[in-house]
Coordinates of C-alpha atoms (C1' of nucleotides) in Angstrom, one line a residue:
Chain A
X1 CA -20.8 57.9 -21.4
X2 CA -19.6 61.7 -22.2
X3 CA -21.2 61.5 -25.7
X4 CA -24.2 59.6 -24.1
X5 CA -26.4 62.2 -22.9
X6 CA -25.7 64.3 -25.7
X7 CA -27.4 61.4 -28.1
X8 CA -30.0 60.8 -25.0
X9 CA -31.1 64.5 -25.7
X10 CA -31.7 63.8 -29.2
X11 CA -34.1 61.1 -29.0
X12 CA -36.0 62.4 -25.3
X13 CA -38.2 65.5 -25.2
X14 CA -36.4 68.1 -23.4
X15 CA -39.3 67.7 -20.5
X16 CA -38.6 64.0 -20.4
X17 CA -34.9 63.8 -20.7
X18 CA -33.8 63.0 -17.6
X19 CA -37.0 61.1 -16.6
X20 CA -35.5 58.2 -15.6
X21 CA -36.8 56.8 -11.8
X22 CA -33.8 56.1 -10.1
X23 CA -33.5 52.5 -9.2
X24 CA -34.0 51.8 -5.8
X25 CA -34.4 48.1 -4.2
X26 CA -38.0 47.2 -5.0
X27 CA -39.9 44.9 -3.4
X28 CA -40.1 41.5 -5.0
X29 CA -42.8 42.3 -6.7
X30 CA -43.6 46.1 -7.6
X31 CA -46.4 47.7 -9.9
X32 CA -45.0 50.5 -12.0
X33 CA -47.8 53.0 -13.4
X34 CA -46.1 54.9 -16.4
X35 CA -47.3 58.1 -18.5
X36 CA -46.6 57.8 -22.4
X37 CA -42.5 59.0 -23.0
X38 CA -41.5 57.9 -19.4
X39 CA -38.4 55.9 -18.9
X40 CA -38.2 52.8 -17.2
X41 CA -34.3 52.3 -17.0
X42 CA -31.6 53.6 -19.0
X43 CA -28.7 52.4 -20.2
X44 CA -25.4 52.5 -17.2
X45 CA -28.2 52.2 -14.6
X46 CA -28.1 48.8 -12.3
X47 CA -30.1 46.0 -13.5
X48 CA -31.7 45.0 -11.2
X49 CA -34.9 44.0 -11.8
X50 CA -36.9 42.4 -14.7
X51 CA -40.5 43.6 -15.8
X52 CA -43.6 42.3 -17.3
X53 CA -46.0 44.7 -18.8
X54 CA -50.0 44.6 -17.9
X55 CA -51.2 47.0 -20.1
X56 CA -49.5 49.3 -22.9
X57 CA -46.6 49.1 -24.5
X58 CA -42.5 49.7 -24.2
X59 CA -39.9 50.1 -26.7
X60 CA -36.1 48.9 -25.7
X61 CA -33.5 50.7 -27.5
X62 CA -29.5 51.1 -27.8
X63 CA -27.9 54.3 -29.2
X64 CA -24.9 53.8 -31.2
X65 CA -21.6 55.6 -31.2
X66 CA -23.1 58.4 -33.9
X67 CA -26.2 59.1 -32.0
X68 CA -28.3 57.2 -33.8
X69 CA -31.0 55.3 -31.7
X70 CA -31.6 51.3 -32.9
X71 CA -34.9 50.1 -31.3
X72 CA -34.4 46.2 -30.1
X73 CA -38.0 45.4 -29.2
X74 CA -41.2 46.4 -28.1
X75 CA -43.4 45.1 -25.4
X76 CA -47.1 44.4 -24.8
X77 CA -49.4 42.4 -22.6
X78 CA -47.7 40.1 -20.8
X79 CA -43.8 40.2 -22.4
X80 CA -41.1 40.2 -20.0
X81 CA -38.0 42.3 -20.7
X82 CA -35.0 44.0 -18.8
X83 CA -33.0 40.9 -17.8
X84 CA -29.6 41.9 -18.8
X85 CA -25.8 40.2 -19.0
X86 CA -23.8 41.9 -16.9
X87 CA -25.0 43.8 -13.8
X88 CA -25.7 47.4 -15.8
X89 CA -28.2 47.5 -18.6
X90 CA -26.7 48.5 -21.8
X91 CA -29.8 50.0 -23.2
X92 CA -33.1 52.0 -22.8
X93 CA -36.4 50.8 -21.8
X94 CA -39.9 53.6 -22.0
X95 CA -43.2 53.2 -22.2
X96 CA -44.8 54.3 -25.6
X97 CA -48.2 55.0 -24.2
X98 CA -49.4 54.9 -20.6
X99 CA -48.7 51.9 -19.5
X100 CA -48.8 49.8 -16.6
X101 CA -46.1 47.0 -15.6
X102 CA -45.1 44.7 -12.9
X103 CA -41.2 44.4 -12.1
X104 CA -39.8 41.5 -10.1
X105 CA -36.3 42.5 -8.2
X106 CA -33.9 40.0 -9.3
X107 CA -32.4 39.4 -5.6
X108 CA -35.8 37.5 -5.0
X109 CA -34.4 35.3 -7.0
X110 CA -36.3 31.9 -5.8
X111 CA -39.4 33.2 -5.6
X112 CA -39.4 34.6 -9.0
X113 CA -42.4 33.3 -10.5
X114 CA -41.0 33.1 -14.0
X115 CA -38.2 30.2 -15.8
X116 CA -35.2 32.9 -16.8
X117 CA -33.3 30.9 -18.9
X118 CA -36.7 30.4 -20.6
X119 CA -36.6 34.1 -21.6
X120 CA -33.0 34.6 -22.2
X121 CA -33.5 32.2 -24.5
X122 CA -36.9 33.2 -26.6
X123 CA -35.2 36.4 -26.8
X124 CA -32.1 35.0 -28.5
X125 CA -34.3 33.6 -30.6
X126 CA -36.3 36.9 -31.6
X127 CA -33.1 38.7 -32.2
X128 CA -31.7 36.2 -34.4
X129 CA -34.8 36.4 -36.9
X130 CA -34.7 39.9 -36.9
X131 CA -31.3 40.1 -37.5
X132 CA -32.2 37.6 -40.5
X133 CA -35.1 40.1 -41.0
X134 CA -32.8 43.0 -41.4
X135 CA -30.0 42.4 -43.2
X136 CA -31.7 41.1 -46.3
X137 CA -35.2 42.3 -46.8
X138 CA -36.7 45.0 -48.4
X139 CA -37.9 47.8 -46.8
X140 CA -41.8 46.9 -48.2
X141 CA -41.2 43.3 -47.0
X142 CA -40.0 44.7 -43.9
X143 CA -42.9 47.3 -43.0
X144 CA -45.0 44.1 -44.1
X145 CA -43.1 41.7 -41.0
X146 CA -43.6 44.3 -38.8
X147 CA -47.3 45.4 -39.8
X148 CA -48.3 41.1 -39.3
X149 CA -46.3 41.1 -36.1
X150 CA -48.3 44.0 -34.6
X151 CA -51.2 41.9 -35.9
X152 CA -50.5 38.7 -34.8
X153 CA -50.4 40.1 -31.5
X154 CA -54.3 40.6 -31.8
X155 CA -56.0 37.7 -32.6
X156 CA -59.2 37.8 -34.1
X157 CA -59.0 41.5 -34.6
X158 CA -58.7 42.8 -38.1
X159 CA -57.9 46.7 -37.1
X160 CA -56.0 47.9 -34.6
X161 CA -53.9 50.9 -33.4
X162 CA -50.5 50.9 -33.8
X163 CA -48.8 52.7 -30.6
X164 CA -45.2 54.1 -32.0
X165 CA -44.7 56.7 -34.4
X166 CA -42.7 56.0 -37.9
X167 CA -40.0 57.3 -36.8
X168 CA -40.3 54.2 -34.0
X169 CA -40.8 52.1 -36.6
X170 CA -38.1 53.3 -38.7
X171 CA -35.7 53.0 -35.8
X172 CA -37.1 49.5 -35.4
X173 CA -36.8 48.1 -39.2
X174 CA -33.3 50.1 -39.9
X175 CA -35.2 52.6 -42.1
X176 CA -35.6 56.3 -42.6
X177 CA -38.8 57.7 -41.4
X178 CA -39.4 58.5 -45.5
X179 CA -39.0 54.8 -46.2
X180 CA -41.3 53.8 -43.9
X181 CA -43.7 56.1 -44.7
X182 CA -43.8 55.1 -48.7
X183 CA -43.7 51.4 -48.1
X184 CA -47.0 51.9 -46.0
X185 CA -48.4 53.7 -48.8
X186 CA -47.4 51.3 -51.2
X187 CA -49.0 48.7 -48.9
X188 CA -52.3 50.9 -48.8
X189 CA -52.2 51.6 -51.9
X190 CA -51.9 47.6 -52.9
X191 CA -55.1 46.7 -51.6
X192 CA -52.7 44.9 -48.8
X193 CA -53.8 47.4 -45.6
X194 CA -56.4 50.3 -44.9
X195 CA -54.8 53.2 -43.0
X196 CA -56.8 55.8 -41.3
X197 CA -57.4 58.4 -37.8
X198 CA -54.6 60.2 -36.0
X199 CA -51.5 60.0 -38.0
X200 CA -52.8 57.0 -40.1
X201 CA -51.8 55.1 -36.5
X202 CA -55.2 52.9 -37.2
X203 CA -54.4 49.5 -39.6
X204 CA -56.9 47.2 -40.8
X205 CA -55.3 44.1 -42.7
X206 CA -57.4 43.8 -46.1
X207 CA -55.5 40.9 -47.6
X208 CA -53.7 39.1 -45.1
X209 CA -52.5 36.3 -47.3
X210 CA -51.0 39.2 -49.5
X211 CA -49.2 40.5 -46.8
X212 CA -48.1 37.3 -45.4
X213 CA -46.4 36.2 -48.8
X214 CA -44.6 39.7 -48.5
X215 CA -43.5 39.0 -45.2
X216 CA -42.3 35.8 -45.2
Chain B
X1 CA -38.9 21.7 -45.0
X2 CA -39.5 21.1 -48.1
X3 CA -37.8 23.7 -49.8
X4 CA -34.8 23.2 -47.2
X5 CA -32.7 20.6 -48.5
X6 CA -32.6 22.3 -51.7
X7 CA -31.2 25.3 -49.7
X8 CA -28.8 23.0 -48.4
X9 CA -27.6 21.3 -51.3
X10 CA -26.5 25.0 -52.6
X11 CA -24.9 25.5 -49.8
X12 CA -23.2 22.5 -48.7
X13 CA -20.4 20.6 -51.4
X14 CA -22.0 17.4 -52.4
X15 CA -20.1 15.0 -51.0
X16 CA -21.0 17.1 -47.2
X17 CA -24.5 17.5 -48.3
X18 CA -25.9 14.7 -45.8
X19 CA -22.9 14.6 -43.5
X20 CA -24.6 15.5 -40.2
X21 CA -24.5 12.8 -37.7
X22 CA -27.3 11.4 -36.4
X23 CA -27.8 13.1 -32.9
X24 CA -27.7 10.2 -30.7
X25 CA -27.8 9.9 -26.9
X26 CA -24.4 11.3 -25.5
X27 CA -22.6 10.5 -22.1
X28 CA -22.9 13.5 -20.3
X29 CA -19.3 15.1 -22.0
X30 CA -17.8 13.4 -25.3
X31 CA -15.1 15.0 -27.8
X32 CA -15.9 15.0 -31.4
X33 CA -13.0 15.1 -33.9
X34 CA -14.7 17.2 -36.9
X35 CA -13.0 17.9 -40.5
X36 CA -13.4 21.1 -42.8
X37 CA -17.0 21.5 -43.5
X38 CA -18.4 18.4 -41.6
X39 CA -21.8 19.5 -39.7
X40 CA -22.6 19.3 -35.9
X41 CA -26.3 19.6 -36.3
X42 CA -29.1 20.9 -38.3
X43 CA -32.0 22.6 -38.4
X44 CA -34.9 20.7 -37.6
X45 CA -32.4 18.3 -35.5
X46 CA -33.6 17.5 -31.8
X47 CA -31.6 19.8 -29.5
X48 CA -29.6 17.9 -27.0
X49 CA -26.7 19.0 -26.2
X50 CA -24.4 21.9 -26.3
X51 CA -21.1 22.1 -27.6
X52 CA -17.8 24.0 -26.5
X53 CA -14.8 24.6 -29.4
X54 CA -11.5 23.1 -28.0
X55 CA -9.6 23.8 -30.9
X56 CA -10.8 25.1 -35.0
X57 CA -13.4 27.0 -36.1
X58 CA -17.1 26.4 -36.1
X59 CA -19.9 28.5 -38.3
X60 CA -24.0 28.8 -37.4
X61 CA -26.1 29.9 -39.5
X62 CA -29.8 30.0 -40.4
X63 CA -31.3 29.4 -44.1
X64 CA -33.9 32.1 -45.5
X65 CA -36.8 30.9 -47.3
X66 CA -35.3 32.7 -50.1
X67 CA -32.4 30.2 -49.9
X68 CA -30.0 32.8 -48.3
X69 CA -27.5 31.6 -45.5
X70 CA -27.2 33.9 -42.7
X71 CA -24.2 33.1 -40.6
X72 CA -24.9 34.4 -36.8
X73 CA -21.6 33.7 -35.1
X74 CA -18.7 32.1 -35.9
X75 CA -17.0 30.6 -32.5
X76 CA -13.4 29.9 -31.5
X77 CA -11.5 28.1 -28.9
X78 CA -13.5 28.1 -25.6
X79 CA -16.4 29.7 -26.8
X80 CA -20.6 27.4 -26.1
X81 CA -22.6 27.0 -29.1
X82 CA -25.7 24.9 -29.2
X83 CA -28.2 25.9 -26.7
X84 CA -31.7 26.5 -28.1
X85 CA -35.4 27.8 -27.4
X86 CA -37.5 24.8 -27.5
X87 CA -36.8 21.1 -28.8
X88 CA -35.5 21.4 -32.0
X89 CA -32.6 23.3 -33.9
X90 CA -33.6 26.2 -35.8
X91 CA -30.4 26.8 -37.0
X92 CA -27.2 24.8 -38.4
X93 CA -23.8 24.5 -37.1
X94 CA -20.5 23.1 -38.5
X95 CA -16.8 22.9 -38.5
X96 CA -14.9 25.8 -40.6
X97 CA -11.5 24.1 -40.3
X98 CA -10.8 20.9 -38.5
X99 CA -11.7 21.0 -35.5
X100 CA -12.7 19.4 -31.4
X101 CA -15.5 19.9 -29.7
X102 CA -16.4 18.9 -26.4
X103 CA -20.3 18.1 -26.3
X104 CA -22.5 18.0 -23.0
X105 CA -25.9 16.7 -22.6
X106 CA -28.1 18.5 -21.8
X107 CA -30.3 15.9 -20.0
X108 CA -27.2 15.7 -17.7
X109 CA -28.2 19.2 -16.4
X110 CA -27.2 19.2 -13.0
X111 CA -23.8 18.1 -13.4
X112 CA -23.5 20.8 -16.1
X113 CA -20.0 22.6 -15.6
X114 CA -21.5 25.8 -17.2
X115 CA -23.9 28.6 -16.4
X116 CA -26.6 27.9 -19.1
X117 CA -28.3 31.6 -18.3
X118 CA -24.9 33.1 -18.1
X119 CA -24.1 31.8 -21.8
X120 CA -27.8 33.0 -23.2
X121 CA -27.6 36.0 -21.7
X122 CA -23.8 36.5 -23.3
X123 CA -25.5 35.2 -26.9
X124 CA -28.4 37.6 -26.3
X125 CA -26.0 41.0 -26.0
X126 CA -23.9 39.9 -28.8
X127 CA -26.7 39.2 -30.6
X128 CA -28.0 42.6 -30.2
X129 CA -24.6 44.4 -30.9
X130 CA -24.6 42.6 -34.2
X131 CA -28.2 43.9 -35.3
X132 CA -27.4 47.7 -34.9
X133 CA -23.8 47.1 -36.7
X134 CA -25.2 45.3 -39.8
X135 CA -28.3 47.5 -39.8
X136 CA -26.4 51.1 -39.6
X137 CA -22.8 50.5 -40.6
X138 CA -21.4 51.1 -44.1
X139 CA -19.7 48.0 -46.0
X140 CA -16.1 49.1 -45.1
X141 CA -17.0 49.7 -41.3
X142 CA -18.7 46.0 -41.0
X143 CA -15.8 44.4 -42.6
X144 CA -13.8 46.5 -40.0
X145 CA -16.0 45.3 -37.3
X146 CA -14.8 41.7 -38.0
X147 CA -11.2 42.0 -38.8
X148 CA -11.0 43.6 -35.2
X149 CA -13.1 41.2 -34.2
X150 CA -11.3 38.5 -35.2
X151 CA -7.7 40.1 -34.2
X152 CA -9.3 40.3 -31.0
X153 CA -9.4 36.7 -30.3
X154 CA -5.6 36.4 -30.7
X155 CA -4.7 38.9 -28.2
X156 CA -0.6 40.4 -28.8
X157 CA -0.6 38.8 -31.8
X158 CA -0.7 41.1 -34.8
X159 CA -1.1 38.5 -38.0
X160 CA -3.3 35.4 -37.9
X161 CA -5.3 33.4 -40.7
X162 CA -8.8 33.9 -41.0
X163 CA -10.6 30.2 -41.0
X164 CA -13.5 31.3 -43.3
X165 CA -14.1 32.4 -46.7
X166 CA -15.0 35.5 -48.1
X167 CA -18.2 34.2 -48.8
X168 CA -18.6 33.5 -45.3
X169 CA -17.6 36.7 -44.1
X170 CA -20.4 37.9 -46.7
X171 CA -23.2 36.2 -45.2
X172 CA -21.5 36.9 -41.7
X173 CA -21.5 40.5 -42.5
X174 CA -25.1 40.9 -44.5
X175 CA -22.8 42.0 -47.3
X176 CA -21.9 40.2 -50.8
X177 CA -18.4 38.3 -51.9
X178 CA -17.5 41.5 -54.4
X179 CA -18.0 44.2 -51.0
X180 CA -16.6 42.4 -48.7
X181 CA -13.3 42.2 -51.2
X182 CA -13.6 45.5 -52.3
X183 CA -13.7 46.6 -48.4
X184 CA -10.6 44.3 -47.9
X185 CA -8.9 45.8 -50.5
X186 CA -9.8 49.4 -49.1
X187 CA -8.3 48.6 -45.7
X188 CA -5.1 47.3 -47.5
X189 CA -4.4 50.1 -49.7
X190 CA -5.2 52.1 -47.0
X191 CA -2.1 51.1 -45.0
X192 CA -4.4 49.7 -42.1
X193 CA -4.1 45.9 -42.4
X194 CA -1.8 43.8 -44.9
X195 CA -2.8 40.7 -46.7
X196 CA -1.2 38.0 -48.1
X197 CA -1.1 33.7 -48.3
X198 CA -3.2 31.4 -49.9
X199 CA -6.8 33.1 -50.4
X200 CA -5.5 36.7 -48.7
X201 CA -6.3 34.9 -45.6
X202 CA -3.6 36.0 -43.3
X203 CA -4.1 39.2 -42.0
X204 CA -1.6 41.8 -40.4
X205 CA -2.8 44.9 -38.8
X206 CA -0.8 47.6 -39.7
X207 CA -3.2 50.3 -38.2
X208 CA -4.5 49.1 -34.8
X209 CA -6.1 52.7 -34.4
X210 CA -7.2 53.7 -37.8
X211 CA -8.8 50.1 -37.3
X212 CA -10.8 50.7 -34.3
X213 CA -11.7 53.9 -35.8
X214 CA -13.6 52.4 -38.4
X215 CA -15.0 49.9 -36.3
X216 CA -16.9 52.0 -33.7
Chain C
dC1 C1' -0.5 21.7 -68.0
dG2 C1' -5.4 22.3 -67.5
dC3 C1' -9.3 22.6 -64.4
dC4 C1' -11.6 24.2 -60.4
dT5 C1' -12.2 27.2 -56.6
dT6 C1' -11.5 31.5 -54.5
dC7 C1' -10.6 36.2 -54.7
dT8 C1' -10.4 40.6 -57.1
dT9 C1' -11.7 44.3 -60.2
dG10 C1' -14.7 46.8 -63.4
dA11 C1' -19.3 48.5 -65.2
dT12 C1' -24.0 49.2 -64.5
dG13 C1' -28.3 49.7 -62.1
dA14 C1' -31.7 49.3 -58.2
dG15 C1' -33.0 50.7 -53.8
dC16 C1' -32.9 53.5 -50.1
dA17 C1' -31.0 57.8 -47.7
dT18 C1' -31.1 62.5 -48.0
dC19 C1' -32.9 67.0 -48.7
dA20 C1' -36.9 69.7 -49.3
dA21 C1' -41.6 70.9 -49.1
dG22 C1' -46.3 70.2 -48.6
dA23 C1' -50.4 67.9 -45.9
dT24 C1' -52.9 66.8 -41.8
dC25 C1' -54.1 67.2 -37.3
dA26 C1' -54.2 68.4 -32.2
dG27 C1' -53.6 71.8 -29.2
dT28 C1' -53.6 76.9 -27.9
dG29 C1' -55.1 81.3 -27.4
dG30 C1' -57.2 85.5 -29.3
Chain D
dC1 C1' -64.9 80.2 -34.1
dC2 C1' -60.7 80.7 -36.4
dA3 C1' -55.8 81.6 -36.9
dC4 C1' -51.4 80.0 -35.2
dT5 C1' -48.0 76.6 -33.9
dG6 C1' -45.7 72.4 -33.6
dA7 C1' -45.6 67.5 -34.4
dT8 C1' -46.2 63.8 -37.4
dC9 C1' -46.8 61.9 -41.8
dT10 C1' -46.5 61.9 -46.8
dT11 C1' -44.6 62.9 -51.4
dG12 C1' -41.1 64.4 -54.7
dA13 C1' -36.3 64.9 -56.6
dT14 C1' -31.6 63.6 -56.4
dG15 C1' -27.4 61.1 -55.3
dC16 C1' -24.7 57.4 -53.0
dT17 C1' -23.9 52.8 -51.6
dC18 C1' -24.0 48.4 -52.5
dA19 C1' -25.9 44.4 -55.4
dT20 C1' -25.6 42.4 -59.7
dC21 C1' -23.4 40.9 -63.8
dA22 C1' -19.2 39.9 -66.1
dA23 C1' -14.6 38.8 -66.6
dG24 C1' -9.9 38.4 -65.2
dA25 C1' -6.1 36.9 -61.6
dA26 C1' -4.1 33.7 -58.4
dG27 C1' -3.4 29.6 -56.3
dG28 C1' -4.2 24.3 -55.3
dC29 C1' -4.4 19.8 -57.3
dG30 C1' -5.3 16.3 -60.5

DNA sequence: CGCCTTCTTGATGAGCATCAAGATCAGTGG
DNA sequence: CCACTGATCTTGATGCTCATCAAGAAGGCG
């Protein structure tokens, strides 16, 4: 962990970097109110606890040896995440926005209202496909996945916000920032998606069977 | 699965194309004897058991739509394969070399002589490790990655075989036959591994350091 | 020996990273 | 109200890495 915080203070602003609540023994059930940036665990810390979010949204990440940050997942409405091999995490968890969440300790094991090995497993699952996802598609085809992911997560709704940045994004998909930036234009610029408000953050999906084709 | 089997046929020799046994109800723990290539179950397969390698080799893997084979793990002597999110296999599995298994059922859960969570959990980490290596390593570091990886398993021993083909390292590794030769052939005229035997499939590390090196 | 499979090597090109600079926007303070 | 600042996003130019295409080399087996 020496070359740790050195990465850690590449990816956290400075007034965030060492943001990190300790972990102390929660009750069994806890609500955790979080301001956008703020760290939930980090990676060396105890696991001891798993969380579901209410409201808002969390990216899990891993830094690599070079510094450079790989985002695993994120979080919304009602996604567990934390549960960890091993008793110290080996990655990051933060809110993106303000966010609410509920964490369970995992000592209250019995009572824990939720099937573990069912989440182990549909995360194993997830990170299989994206591994799939990764390794041999496009960038485009890749911006596409994750633009239909985001939206599948609303149904019904045709425009929605997106919460990370590119560089997020980027981080997610294995991409530059650049990349990502020029495959959402391309998508825009298809007829595929509408971009708009703050930093183009605001999607609408104008041909969703065009950019399901591109994402399969 | 319609476009499946065709994926399979270019993937599987002919005479192995359909050679995945029916998956029938097992006593709690049986031993399969498996040849070279023969499957243990497919995609689309109901999902009943899992599997522990006694002795060989075993590849999973998942087809793209595109046709593509993905290998996700290879596993050796000890290691659990098998266990799946939801009813059915999403993925394939079979025997590199020949090989025995020991299957367990999974309806015979509570005799189970395993920690299912514990083995998930284990999948899930490697899992992850694998995305940020094949999404931010070059060709020559990934091919490092699984030459230690491999030496790894053998532990004092400096030259082994490797079970699998180049062309399974390839779709191991996100990676194509020529680059995963080519990266081969860089580590040997590097003086960090030797080759040699039928196929260059017997390894000898020459440069345990320069090795790990690479592979961080 | 001839055929097939696997592995290697070479030449070329496509796709994305990298480097660089401009655009947009929110926040800040005069 | 407007200029200034910093963050985020976009766009352009260039080069590197790896995929692709093509062909040769090295066994294994009839």
């Amino acid at each position: 962990m020496t070359t740790l915080n050195q990465a850690v203070d590449r990816h956290l602003p400075a007034s965030m970097g060492m943001d990190f609540p300790e972990q102390r023994k929660l009750a069994s059930s806890t609500t955790l109110e979080l301001r956008a940036g703020q760290g939930i665990y980090r990676e060396g810390q105890r696991a001891a606890a798993i969380y579901q979010v209410q409201s808002g949204a969390v990216r899990v990440y891993r830094l690599m040896q070079n510094g450079h940050r790989h985002i695993l997942s994120f979080y919304g409405p009602n996604e567990w995440f934390g549960l960890q091999d091993g008793l110290f995490h080996d990655d990051f968890a933060e809110a993106i926005c303000a966010s609410q969440l509920r964490s369970f300790s995992i000592s209250g094991l019995p009572t824990l209202p939720v099937n573990l090995l069912g989440i182990a497993l549909n995360s194993l699952a997830y990170a299989n496909s994206r591994q799939l996802m990764i390794v041999r598609q496009s960038a485009l085809e890749r911006v596409a996945v994750f633009v239909k992911e985001m939206a599948d997560r609303r149904p019904g709704i045709s425009e929605f916000e997106l919460m990370m940045s590119r560089a997020d994004i980027a981080d997610y998909l294995g991409l530059t920032v650049e990349s990502v930036a020029r495959s959402f234009t391309k998508l825009r610029t298809s007829g595929i998606i509408r971009l708009h408000g703050r930093g183009q953050r605001y999607v609408r999906i104008v041909n969703p069977e065009a950019l399901a084709a591109l994402s399969m």
